[in-house]
Short mmCIF file of C-alpha atoms in Angstrom, two decimals:
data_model
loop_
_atom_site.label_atom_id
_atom_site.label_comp_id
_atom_site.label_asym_id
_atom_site.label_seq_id
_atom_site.Cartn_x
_atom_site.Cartn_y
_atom_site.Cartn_z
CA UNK A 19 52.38 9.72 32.47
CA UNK A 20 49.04 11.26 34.03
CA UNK A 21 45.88 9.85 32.35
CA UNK A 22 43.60 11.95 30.45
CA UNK A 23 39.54 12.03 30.92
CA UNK A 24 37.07 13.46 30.71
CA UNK A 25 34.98 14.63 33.90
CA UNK A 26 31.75 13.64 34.69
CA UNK A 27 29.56 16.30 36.66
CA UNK A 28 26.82 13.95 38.56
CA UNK A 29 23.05 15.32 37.85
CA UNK A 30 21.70 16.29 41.19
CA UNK A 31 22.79 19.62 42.85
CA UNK A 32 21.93 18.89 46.42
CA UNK A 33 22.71 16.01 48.95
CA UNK A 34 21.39 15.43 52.68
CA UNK A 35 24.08 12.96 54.71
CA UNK A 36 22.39 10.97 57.38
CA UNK A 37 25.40 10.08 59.82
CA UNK A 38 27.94 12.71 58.13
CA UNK A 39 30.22 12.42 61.52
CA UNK A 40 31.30 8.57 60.17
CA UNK A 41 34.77 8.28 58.43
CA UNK A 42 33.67 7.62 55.26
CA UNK A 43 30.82 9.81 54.90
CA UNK A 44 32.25 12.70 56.17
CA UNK A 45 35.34 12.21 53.56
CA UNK A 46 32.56 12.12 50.72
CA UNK A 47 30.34 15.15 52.32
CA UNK A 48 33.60 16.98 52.13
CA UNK A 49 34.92 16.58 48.77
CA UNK A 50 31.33 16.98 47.25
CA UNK A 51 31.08 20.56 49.09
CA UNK A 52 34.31 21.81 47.88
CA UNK A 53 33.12 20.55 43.96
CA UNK A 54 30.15 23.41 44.79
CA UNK A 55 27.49 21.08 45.49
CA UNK A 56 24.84 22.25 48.23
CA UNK A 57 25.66 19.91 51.66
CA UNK A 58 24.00 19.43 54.69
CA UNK A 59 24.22 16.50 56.86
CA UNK A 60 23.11 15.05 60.76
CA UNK A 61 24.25 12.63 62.99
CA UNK A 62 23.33 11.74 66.81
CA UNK A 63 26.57 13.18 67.96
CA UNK A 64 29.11 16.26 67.00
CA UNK A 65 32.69 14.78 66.26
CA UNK A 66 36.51 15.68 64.82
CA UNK A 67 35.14 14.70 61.20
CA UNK A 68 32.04 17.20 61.65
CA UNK A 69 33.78 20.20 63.20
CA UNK A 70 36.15 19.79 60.75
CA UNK A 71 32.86 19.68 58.24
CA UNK A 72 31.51 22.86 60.09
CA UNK A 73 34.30 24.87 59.68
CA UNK A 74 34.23 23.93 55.64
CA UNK A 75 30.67 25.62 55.86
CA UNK A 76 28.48 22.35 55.86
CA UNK A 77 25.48 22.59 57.68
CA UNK A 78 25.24 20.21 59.71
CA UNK A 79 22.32 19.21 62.35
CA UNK A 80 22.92 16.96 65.64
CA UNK A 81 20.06 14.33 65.94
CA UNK A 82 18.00 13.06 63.03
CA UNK A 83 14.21 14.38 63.15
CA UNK A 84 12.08 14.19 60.15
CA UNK A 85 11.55 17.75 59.51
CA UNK A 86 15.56 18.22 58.79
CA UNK A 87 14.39 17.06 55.03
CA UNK A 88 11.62 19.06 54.27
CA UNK A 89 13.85 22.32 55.77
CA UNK A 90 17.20 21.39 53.78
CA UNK A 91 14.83 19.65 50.75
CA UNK A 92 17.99 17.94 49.22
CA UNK A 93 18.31 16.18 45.31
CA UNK A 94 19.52 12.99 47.12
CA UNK A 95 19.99 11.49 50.64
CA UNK A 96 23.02 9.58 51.48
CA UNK A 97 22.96 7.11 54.58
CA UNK A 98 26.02 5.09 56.35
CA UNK A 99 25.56 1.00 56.94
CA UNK A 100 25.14 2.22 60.88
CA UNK A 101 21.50 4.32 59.29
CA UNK A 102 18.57 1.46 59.78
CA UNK A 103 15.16 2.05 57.65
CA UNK A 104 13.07 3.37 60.53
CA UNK A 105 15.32 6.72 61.05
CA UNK A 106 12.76 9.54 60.88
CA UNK A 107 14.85 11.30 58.08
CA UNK A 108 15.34 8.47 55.48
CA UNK A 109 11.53 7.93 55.78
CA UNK A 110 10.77 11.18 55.84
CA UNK A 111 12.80 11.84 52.50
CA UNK A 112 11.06 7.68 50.57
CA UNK A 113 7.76 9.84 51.60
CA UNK A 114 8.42 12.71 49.32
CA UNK A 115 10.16 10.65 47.07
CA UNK A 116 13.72 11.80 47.46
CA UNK A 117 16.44 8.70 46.70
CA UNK A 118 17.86 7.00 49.34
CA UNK A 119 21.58 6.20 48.17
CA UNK A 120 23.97 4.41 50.19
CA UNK A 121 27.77 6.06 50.61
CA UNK A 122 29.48 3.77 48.40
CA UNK A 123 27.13 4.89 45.19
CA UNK A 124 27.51 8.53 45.61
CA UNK A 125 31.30 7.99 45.78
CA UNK A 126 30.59 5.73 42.62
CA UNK A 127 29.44 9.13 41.52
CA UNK A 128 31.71 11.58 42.27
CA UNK A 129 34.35 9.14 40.83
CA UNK A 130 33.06 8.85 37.38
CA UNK A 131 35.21 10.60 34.67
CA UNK A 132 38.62 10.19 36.57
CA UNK A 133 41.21 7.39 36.92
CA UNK A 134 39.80 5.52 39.69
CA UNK A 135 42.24 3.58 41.93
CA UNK A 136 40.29 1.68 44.66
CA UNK A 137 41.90 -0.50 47.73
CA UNK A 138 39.79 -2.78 49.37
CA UNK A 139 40.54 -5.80 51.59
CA UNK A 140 39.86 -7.00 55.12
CA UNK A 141 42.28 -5.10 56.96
CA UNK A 142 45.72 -2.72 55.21
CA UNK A 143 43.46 -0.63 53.11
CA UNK A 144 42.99 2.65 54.96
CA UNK A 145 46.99 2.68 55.31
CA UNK A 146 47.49 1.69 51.70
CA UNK A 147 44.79 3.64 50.12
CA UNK A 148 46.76 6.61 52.20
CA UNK A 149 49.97 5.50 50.07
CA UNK A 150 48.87 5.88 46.98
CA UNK A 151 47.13 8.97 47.69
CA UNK A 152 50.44 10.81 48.85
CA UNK A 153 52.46 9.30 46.08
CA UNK A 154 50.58 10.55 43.74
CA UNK A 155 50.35 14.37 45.44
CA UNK A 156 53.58 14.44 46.40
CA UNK A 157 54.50 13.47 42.57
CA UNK A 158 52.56 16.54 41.95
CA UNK A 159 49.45 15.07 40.33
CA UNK A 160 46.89 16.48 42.52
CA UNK A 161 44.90 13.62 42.85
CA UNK A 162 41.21 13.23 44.48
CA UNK A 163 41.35 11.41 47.33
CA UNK A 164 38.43 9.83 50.55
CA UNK A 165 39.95 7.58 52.84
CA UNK A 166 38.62 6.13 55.78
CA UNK A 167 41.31 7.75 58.11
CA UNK A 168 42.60 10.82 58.75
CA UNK A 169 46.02 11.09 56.49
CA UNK A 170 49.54 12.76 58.48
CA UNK A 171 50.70 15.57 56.26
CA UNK A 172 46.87 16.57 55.19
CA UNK A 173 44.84 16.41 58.26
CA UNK A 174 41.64 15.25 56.09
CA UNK A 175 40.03 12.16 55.17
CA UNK A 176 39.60 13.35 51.75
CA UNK A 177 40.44 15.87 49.16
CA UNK A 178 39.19 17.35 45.85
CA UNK A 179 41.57 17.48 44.04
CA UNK A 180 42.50 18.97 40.01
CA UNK A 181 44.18 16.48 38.85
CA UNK A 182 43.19 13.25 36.91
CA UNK A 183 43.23 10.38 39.61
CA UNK A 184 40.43 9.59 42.38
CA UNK A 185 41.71 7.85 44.90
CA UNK A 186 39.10 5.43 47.41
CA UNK A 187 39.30 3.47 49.97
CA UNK A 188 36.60 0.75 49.17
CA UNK A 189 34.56 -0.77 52.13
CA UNK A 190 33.69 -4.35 52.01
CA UNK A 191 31.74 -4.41 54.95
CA UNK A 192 28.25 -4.29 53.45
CA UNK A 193 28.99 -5.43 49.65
CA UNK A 194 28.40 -1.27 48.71
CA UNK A 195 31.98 -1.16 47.20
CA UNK A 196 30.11 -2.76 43.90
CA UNK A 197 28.73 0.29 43.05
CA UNK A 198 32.69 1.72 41.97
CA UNK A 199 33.34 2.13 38.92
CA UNK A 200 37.42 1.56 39.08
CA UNK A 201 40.04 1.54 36.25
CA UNK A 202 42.74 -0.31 39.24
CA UNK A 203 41.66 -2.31 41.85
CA UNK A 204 43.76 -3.53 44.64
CA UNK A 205 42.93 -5.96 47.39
CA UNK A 206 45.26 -6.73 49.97
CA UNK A 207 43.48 -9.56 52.00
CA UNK A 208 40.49 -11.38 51.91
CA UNK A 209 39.49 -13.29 55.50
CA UNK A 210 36.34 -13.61 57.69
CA UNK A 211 34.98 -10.01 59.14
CA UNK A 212 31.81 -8.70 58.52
CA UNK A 213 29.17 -11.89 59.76
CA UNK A 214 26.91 -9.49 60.83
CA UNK A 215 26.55 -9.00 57.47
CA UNK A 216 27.87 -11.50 55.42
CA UNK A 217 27.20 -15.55 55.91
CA UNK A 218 30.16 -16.57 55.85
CA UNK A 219 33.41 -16.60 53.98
CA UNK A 220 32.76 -18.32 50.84
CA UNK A 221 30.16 -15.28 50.07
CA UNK A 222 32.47 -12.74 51.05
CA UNK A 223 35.08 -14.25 48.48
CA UNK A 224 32.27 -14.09 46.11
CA UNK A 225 31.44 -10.56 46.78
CA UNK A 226 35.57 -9.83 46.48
CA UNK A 227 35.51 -11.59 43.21
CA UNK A 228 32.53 -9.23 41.66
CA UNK A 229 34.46 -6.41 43.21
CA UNK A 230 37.48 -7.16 41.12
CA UNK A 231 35.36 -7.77 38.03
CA UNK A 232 34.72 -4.45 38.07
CA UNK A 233 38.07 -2.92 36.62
CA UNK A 234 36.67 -4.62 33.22
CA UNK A 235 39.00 -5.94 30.13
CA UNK A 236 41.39 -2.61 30.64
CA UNK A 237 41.74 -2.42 34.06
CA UNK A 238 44.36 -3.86 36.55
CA UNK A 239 43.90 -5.53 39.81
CA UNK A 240 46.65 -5.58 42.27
CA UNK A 241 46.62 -8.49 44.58
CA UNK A 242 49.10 -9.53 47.56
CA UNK A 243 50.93 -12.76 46.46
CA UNK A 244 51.33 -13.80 50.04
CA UNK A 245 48.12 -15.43 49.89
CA UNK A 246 47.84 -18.15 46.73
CA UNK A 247 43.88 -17.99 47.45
CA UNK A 248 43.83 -14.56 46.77
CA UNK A 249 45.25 -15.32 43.79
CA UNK A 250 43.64 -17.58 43.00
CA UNK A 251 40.73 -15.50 43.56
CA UNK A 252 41.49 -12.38 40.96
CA UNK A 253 42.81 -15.50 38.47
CA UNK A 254 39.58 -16.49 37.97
CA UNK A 255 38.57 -13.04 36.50
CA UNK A 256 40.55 -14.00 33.93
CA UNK A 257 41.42 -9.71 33.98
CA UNK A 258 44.92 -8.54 34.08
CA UNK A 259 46.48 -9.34 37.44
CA UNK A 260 49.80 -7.94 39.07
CA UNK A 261 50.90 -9.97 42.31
CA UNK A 262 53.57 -8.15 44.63
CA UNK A 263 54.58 -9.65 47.83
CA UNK A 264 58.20 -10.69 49.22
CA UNK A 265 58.19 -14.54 47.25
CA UNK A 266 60.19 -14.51 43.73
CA UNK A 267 57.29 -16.06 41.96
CA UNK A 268 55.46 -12.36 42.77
CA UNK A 269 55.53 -10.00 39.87
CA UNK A 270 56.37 -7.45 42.07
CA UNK A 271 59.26 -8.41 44.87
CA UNK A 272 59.53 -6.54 48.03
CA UNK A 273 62.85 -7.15 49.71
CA UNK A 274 63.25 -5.78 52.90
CA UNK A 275 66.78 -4.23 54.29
CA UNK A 276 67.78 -6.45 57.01
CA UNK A 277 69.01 -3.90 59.00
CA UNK A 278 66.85 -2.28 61.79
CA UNK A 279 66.17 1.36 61.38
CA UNK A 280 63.33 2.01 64.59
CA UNK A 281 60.13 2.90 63.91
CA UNK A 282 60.45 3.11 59.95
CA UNK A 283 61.00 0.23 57.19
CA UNK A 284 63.33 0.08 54.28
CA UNK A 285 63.04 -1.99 51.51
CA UNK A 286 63.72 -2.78 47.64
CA UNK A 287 60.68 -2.98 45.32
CA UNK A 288 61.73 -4.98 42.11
CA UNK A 289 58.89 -4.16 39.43
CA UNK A 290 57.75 -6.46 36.43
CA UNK A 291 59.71 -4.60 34.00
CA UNK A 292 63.09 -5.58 36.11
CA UNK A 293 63.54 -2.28 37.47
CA UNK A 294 64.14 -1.61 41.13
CA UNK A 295 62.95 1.07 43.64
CA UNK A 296 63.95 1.86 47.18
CA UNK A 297 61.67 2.97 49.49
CA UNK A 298 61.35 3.63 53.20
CA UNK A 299 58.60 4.39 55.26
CA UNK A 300 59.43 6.26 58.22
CA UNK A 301 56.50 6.00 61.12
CA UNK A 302 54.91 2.51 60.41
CA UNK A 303 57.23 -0.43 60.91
CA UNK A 304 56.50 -3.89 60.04
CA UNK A 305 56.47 -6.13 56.99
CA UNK A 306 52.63 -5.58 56.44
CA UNK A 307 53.31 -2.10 56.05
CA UNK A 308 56.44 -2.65 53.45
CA UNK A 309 53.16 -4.95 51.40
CA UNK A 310 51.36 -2.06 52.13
CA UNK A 311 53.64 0.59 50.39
CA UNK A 312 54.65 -2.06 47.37
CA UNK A 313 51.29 -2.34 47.07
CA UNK A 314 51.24 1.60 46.31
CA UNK A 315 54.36 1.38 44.09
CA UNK A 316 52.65 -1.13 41.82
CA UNK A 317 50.01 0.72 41.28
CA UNK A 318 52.45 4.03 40.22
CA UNK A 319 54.03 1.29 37.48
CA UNK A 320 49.86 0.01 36.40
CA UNK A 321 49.33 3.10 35.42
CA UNK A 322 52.24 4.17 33.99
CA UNK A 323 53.78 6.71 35.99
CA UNK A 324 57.43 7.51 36.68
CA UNK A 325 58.00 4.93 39.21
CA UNK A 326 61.72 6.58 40.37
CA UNK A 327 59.40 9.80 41.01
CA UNK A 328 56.98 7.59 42.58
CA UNK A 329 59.69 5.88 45.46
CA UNK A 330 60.56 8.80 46.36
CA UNK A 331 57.02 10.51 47.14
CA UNK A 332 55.99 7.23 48.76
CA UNK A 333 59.05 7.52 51.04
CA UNK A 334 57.68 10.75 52.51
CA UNK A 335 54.59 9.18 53.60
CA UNK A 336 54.16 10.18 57.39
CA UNK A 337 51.61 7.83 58.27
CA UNK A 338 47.54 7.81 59.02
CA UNK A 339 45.95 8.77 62.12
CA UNK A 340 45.19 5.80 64.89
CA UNK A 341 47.47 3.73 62.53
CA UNK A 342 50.52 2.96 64.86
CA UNK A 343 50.34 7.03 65.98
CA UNK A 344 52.50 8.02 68.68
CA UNK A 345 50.91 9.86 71.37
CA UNK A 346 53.11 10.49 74.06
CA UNK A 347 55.86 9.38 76.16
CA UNK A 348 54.80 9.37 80.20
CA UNK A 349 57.34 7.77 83.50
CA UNK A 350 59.73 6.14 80.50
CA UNK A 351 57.13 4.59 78.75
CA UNK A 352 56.34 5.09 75.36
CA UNK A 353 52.36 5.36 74.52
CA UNK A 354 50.93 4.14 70.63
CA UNK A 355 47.14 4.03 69.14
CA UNK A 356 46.59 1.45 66.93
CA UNK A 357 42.98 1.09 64.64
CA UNK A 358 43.49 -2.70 64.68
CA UNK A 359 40.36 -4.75 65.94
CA UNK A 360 40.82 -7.67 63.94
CA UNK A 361 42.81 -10.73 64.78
CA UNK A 362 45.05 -10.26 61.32
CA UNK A 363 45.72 -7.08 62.16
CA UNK A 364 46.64 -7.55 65.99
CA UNK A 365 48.94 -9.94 65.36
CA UNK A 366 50.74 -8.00 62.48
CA UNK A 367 51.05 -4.61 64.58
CA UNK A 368 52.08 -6.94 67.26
CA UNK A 369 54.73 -8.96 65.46
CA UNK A 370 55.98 -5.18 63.93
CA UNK A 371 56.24 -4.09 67.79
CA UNK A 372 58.10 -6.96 69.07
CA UNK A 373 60.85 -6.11 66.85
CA UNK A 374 61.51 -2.90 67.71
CA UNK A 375 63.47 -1.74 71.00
CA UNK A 376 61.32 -1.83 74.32
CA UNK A 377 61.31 -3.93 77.55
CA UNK A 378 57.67 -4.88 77.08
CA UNK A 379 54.82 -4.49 74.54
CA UNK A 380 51.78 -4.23 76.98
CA UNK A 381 48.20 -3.85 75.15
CA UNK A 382 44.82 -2.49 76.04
CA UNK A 383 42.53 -3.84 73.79
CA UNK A 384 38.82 -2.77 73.11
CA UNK A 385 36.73 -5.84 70.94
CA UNK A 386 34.91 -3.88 68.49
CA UNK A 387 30.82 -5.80 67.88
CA UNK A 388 29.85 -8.43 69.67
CA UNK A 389 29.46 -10.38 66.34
CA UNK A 390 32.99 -9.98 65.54
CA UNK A 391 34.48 -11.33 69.16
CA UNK A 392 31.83 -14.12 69.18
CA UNK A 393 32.81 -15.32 65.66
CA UNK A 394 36.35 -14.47 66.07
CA UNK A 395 36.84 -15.55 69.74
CA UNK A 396 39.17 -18.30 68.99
CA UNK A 397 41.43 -16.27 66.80
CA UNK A 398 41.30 -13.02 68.84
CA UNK A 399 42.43 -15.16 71.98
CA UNK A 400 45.40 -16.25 69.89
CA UNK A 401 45.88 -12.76 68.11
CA UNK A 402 47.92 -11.48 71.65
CA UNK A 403 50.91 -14.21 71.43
CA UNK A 404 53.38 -11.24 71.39
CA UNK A 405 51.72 -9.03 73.59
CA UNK A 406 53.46 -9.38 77.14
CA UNK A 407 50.63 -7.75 78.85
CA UNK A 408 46.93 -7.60 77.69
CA UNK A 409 44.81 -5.66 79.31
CA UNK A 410 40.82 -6.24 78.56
CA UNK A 411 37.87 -3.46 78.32
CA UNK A 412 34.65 -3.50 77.51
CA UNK A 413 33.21 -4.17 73.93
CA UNK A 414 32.56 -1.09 72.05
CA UNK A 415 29.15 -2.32 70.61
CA UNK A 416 29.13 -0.13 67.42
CA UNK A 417 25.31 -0.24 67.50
CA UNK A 418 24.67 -3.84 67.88
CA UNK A 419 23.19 -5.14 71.17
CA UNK A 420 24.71 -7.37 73.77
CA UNK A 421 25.51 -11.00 73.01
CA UNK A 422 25.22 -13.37 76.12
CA UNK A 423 28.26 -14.58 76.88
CA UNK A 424 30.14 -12.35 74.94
CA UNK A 425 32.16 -10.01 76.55
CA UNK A 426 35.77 -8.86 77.41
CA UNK A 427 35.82 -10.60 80.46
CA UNK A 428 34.83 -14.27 78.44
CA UNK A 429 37.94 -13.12 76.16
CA UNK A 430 40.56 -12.37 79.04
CA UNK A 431 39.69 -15.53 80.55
CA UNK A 432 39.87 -17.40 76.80
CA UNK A 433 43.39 -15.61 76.11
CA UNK A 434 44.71 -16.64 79.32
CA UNK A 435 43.00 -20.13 79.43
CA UNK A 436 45.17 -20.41 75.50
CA UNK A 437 48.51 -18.80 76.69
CA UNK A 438 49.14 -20.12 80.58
CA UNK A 439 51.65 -17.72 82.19
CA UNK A 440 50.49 -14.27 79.79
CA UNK A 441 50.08 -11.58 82.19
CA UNK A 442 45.89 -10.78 81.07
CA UNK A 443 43.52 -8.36 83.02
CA UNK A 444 39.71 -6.93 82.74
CA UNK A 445 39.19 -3.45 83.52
CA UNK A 446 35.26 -3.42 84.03
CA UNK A 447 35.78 0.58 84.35
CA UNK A 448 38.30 3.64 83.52
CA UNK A 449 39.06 4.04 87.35
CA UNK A 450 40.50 0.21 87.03
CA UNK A 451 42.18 0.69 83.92
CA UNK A 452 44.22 3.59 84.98
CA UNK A 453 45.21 1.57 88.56
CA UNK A 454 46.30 -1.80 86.29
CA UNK A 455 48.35 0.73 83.77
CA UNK A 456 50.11 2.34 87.24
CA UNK A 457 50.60 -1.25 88.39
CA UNK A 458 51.78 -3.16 85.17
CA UNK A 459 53.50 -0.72 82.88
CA UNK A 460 57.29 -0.25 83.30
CA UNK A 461 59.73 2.18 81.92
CA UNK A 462 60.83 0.98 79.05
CA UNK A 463 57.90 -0.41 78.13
CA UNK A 464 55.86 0.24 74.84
CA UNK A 465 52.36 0.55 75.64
CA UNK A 466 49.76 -0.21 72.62
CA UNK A 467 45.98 0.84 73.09
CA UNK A 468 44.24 -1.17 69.97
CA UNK A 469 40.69 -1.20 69.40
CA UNK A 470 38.19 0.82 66.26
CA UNK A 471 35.73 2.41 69.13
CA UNK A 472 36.61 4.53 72.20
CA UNK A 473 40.13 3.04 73.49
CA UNK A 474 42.00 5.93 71.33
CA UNK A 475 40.82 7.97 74.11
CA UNK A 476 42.78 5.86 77.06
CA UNK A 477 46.52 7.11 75.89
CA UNK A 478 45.24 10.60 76.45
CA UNK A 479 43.50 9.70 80.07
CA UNK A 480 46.67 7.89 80.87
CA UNK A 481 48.97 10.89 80.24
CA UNK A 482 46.12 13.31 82.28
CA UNK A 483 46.06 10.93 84.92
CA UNK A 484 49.76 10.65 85.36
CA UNK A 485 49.91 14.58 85.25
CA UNK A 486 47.13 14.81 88.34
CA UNK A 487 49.16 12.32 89.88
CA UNK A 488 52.31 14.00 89.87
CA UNK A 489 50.64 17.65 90.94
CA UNK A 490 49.11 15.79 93.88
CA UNK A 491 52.73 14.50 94.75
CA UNK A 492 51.25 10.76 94.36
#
């Protein structure tokens, strides 16, 4: 049944959001405005997440100049990871005195009071915070809910909701998760990302480990079996740990139906009390998605819901945005987006792809940081193994400046150095990309773009461009 608890209003009335157009922040900006609190925001550039901000009535400003804070004179300033020290509005706001919190505290904040469930992990927890968000809504419990994707079904990042249960996505990425406050915790991976930030993976274990600690002698954390280190890992919390995965020896057993059913997964969950759930998930094939969604399940049975009631909300789940989302068919070919812009990922979206009904699985990729692709190089380069065409563009920088020798081109000629034979391109430019896509792509063929920065735009150009064509007779 639903916890009880007791909510906690946070003391400040007002908050100022310094890059409000990111995921994350916009999610928070967004519940905290419809809980009455007073909202404005800024960021260098309007966006999806700030119209859809705009039309919620937050004010928001494009570019940051110092005056914003002493017009909108907020309680509080929030800043995203991508806000450095020298912006003119966070020291505007340390010279009059105002604090400077990072995201992850104020949703620490907003949390407190309610049944916190928070998913981190390196890759799987946008989709799986998604899950349990839907479960639980679609079970009627109206839960709170920010998410660092747009959910199918709600068209938000996140929702205030009424009921008892906060739902978070927890980012990892700058160690600001360990301000959460959560009664479950799950963690689906734990593998090198982050080295701009981090030094390496034995302190981003570390940091993963604290994270966990967090749930305290009450809490649960939910951990993916498939990897004995992660378990290892939340073991030596000494806390109460659930493992689900598709081994026996898991607590919780996913088993999947070996039949093929297109783009959607079905699969048994067997829970630690011996009961057992069906489930299937209808828009995002692959086993990492059926970890994903027994992930979800096991967090229904943690906290004592009705876990029959539970399968069948999951089962309606229809997917999150840029998360294997299907955006158009063009000349027999079948056109995806795909968030995935780490080698884990790649190569699970990749091996999901393969197994589904097309001619080819050609992929436009977009490395996301320089930091990343230089660290990851190695792994990236063997991240395409299933992809039967790889296409190359530049590096969306996300901020960071250029690396020498790191670049798109230094990974086509890595992947193709690695896999002899693998059809792999560069595009330097969009006017090259469109001619390789009219050259390469077959009927029959799924066509992936994969990347976290601009690429989601190059399904849409492709389908314009093919349109122009065919009105010019071409």
């Amino acid at each position: 049944m639903a916890q009880t608890s007791t909510i906690i209003a946070p003391s400040f009335k007002s908050a100022h959001f310094i890059g409000i157009g990111g995921a994350g922040m916009s999610g928070i900006a967004l519940v905290l405005h419809e809980r009455g609190f007073d909202v404005t925001g800024s960021d260098l550039k309007t966006s999806r997440y700030i119209r859809q901000l705009t039309r919620a009535g937050v004010d928001v400003r494009v570019g940051h100049e110092a005056k914003t804070i002493d017009e909108v004179m907020p309680d509080v300033v929030v800043v995203s990871t991508a806000i450095p020290d020298t912006n003119p509005e966070v020291v505007r706001a340390r010279e009059l005195g105002i604090p400077v919190w990072p995201r992850a505290k104020m949703l620490s904040a907003l949390s407190q009071g309610y049944t916190t469930i928070a998913v981190a992990g390196t890759h799987g927890k946008t989709t799986t915070s998604s899950m349990c968000a839907t479960m639980l809504d679609r079970m009627g419990l109206d839960p709170s809910f920010l998410i660092g994707g747009i959910v199918e079904g709600y068209d938000t990042n996140g929702r205030n909701g009424k009921g008892s249960y906060f739902v978070a996505e927890a980012d990892e990425s700058d160690s600001s998760f360990l301000y959460l406050d959560p009664n479950v915790v799950v963690v689906t991976n734990v593998e090198a990302d982050h080295l701009d930030h981090y030094s390496g993976i034995e302190e981003i274990e570390a940091t993963f480990v604290k994270f966990m600690n967090l749930v305290g002698e009450d809490g649960t954390v939910v951990v993916c079996g498939e990897s004995s280190h992660l378990v290892d890992l939340a073991r030596s919390t000494g806390l109460h740990v659930v493992t689900y995965g598709f081994d026996a020896s898991c607590d919780v057993v996913c088993t999947p139906d070996a039949a093929g059913h297109g783009l959607a997964s079905r699969f048994g969950v067997k829970l630690p009390d011996g009961t057992e759930r069906q489930v299937t998930i209808k828009s995002n094939p692959g086993r990492h998605n059926m970890l994903n969604a027994s992930a979800a399940l096991t967090v229904a049975w943690a906290v004592g819901e009705d876990t029959e009631a539970a399968a069948q909300a999951l089962s309606s789940f229809e997917g999150v945005r840029r998360r294997f989302t299907h955006v158009g068919d063009v000349r027999g070919v079948t056109l995806v987006d795909d968030y995935g812009h780490h080698p884990t990922e790649i190569a699970a979206t990749l091996n999901a792809a393969s197994s589904l009904d097309f001619k080819h699985v050609d992929v436009v990729f977009q490395p996301h940081r320089y930091s990343r692709l230089q660290a990851l190089a190695n792994d990236f380069a063997d991240a395409f193994a299933q992809a039967d065409k790889l296409i190359l563009i530049d590096v969306f920088p996300a901020g960071e400046m250029p690396i020498p020798g790191v670049t798109s081109k230094m990974l086509a000629d890595l992947v193709a150095e690695r896999h002899p034979g693998k059809r792999v391109l560069y595009a330097p430019d969009r006017a090259t990309l469109m001619g390789y896509l009219d050259a390469e792509v077959e009927e029959g063929d799924l066509l992936i773009t994969m990347g976290a920065g601009d690429v989601t735009q190059v399904g849409p150009e492709y389908l314009d461009h093919v349109a122009e064509a065919n009105r010019d007779g071409r």
